[in-house]
Backbone as a chain_set.jsonl record, in Angstrom:
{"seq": "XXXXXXXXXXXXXXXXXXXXXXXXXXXXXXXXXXXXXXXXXXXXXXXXXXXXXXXXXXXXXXXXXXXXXXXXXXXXXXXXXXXXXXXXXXXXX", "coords": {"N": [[-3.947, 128.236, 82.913], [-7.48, 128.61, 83.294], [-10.74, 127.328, 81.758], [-12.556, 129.612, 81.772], [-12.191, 133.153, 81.755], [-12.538, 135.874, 83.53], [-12.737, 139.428, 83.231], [-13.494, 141.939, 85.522], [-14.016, 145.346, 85.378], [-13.264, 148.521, 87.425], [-13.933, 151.258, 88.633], [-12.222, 152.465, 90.205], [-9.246, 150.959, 91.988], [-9.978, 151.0, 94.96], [-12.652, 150.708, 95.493], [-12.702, 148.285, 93.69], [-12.05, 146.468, 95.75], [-13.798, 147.125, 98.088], [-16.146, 145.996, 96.832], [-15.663, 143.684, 96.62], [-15.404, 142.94, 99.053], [-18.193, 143.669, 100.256], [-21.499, 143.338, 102.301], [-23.175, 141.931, 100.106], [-21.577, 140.986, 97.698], [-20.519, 139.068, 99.702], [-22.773, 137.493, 100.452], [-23.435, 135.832, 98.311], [-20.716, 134.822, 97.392], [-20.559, 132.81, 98.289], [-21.844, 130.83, 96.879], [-20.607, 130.363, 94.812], [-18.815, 127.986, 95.613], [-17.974, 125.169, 95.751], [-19.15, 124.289, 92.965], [-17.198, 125.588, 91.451], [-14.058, 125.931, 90.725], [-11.469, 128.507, 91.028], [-9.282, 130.969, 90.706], [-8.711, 133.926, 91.784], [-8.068, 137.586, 91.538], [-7.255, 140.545, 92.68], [-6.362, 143.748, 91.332], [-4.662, 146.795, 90.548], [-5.088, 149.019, 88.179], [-4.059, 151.257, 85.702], [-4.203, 154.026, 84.022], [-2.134, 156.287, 82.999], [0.998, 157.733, 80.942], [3.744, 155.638, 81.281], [6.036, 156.563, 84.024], [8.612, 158.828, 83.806], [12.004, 157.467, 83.689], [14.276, 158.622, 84.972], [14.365, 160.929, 87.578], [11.766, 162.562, 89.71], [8.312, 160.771, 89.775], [5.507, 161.936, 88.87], [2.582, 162.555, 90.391], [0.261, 160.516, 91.894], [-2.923, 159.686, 90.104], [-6.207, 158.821, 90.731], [-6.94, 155.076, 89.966], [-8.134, 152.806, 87.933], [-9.739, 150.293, 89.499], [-9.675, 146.124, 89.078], [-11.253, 143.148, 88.556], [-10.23, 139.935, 88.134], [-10.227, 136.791, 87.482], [-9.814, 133.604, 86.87], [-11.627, 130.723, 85.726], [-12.732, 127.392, 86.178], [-15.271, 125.912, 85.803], [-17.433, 123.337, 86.909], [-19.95, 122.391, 87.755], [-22.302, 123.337, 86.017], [-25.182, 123.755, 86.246], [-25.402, 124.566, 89.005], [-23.406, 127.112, 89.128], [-24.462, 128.513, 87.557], [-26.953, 129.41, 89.487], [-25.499, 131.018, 91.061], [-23.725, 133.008, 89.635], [-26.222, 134.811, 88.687], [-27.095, 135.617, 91.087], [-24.753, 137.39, 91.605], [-25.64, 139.485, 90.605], [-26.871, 141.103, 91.831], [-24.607, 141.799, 93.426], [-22.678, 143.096, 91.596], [-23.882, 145.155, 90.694], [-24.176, 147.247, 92.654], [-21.58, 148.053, 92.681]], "CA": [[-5.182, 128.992, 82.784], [-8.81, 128.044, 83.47], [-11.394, 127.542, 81.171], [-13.075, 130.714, 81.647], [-11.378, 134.029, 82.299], [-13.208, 136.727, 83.38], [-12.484, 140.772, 84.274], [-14.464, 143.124, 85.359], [-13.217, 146.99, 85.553], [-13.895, 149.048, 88.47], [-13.942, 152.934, 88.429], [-11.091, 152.655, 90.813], [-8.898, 150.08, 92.75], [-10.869, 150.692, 96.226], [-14.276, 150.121, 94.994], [-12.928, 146.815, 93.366], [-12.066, 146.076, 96.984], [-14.779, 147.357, 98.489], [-17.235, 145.169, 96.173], [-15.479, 141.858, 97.031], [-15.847, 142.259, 100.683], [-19.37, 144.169, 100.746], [-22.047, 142.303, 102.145], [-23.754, 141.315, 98.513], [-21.071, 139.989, 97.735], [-20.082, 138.251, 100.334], [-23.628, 136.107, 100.415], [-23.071, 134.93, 96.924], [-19.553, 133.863, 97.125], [-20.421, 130.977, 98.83], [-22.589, 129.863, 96.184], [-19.776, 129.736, 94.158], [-17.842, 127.082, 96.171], [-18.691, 123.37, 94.909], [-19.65, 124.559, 91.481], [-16.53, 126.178, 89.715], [-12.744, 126.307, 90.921], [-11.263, 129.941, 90.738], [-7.917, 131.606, 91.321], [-9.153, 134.967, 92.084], [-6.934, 138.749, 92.285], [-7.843, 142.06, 92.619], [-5.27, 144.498, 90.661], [-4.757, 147.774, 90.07], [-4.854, 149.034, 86.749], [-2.997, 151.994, 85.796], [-4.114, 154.786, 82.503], [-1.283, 156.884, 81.876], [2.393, 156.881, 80.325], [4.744, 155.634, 82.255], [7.23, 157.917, 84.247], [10.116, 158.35, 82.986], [12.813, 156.18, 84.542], [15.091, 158.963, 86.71], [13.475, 161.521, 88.15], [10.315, 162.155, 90.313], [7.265, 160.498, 89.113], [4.074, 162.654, 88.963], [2.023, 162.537, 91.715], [-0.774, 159.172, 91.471], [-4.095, 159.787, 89.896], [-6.649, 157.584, 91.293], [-6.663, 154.462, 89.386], [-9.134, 151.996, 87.797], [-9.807, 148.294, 89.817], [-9.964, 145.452, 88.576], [-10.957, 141.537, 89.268], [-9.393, 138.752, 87.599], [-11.08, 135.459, 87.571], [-9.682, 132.282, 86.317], [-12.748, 129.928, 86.526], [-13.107, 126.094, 85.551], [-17.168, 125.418, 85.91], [-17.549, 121.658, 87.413], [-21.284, 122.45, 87.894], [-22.987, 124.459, 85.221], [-26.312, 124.634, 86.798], [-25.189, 125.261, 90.676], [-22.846, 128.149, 88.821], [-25.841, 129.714, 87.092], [-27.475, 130.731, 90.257], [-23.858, 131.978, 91.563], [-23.884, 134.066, 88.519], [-27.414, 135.541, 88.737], [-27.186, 136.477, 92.447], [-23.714, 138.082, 92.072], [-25.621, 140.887, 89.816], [-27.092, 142.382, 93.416], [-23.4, 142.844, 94.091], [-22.188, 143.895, 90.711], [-24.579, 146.725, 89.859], [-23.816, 148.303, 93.31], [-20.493, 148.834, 92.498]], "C": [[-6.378, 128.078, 82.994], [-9.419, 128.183, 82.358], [-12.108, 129.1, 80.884], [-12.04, 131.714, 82.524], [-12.159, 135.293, 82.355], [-12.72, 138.046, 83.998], [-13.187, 141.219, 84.441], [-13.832, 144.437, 86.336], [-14.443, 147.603, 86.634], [-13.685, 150.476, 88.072], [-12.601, 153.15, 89.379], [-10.458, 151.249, 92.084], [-9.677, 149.978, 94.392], [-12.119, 150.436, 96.231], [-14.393, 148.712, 94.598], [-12.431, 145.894, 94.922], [-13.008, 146.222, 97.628], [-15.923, 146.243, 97.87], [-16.582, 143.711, 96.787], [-15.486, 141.798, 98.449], [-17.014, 143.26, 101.129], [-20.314, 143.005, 101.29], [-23.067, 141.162, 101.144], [-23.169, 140.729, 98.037], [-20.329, 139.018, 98.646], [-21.279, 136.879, 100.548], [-23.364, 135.352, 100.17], [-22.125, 134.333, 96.622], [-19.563, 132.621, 97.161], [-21.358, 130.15, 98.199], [-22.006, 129.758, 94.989], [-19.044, 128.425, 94.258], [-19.162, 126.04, 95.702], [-18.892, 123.55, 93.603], [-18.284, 124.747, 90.585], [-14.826, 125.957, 91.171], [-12.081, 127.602, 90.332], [-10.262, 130.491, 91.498], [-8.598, 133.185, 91.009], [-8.597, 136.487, 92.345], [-7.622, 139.974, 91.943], [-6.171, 142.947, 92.337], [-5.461, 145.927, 90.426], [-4.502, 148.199, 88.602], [-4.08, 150.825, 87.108], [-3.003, 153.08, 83.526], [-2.835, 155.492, 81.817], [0.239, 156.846, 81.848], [2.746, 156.893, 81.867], [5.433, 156.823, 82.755], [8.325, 157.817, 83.463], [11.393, 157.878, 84.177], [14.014, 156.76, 85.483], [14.255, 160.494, 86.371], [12.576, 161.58, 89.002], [8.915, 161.892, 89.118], [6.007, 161.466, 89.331], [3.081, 162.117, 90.096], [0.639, 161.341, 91.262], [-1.926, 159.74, 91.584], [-4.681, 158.536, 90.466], [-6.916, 157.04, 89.937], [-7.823, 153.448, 88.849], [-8.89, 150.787, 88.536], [-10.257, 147.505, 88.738], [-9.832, 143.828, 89.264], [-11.073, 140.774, 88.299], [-9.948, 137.682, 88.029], [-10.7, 134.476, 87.015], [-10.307, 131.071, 86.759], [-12.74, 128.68, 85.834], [-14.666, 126.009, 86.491], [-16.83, 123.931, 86.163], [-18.773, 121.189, 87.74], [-22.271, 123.354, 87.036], [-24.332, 124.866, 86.055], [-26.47, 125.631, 88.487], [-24.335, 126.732, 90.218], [-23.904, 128.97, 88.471], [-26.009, 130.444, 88.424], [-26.321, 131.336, 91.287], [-24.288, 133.596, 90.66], [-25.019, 134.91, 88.537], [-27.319, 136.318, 89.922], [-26.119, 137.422, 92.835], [-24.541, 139.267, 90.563], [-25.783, 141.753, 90.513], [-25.686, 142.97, 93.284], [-22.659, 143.955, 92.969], [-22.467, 145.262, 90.36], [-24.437, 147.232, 91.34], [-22.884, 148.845, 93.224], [-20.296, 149.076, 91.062]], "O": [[-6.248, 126.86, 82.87], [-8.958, 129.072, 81.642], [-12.109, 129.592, 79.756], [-11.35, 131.415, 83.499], [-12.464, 135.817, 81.284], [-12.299, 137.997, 85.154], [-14.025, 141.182, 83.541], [-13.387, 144.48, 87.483], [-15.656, 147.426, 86.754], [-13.17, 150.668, 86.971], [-11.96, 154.174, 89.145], [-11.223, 150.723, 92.892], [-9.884, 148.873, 94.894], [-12.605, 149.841, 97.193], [-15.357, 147.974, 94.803], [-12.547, 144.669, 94.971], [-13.364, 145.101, 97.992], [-16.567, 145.653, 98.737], [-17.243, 142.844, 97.359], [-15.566, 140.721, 99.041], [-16.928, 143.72, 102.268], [-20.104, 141.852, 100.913], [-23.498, 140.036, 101.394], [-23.682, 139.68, 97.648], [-19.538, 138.208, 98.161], [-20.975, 135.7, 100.731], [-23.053, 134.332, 100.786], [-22.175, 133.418, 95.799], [-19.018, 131.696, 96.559], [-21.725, 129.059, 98.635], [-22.594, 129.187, 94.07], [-18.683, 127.802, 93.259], [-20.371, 126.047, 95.471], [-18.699, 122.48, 93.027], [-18.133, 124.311, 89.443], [-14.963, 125.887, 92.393], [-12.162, 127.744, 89.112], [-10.28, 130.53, 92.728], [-8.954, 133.434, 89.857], [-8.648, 136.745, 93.548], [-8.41, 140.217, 91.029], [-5.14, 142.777, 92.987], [-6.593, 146.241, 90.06], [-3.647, 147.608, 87.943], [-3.74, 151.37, 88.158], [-2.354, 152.933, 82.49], [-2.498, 155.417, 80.636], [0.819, 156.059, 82.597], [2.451, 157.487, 82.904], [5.475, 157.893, 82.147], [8.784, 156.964, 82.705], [11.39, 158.093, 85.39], [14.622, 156.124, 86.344], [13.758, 160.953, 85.343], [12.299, 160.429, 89.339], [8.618, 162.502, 88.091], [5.727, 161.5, 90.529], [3.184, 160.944, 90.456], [0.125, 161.517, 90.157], [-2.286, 160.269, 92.636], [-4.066, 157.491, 90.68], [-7.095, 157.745, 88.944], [-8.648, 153.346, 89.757], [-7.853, 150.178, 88.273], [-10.942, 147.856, 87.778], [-8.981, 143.351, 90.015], [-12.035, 140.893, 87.54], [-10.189, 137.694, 89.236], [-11.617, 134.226, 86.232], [-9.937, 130.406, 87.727], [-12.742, 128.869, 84.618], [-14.839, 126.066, 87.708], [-15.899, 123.42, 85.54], [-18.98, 120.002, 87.997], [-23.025, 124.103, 87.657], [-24.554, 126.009, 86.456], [-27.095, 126.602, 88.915], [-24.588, 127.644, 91.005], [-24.191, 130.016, 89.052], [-25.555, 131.559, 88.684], [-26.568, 132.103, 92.218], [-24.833, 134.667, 90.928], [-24.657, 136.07, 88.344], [-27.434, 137.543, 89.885], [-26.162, 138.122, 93.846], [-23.82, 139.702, 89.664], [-25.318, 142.886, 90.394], [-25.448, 144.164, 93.099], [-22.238, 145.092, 93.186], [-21.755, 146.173, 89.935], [-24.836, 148.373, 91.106], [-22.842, 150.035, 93.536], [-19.354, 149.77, 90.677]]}, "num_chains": 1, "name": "protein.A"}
């Protein structure tokens, strides 16, 4: 694990795709690099019970996204303005 671990929930798995390759965030990424080290995944999340294990499964509600962040900081102040400029991208999605 990294020092910092961060998620942030999407309203649905294509939006949390959509946000990591819009162009807002795509500026700002690169003012992540040099500052922090970060293993990075985009996941689907997943609200209700399981199926049950024979049978057909119920037909797939759309699903919440989500991005996964395992960050070590190596630059606190070059991260700051990472962090500030990735709010453009955040609050669009």
């Amino acid at each position: 694990m990294r020092a910092r671990n961060v998620l942030r929930e999407y309203t649905s798995y294509d939006a949390a795709l959509a946000a990591y390759s819009s162009p807002e965030y795509t500026r700002v990424h690169a003012m992540r690099e040099g500052h922090a080290l970060c293993d990075f995944v985009i996941v689907e999340g997943y609200d209700g019970a399981q199926p049950p294990p024979i049978g057909t499964p119920p037909a797939p509600a759309p699903r919440k996204g989500y991005w996964i962040a395992h960050v070590d900081v190596t630059d606190a102040d070059g991260y700051k303005q990472y962090a500030v400029a990735n709010q453009t991208a955040f609050g669009k999605f």
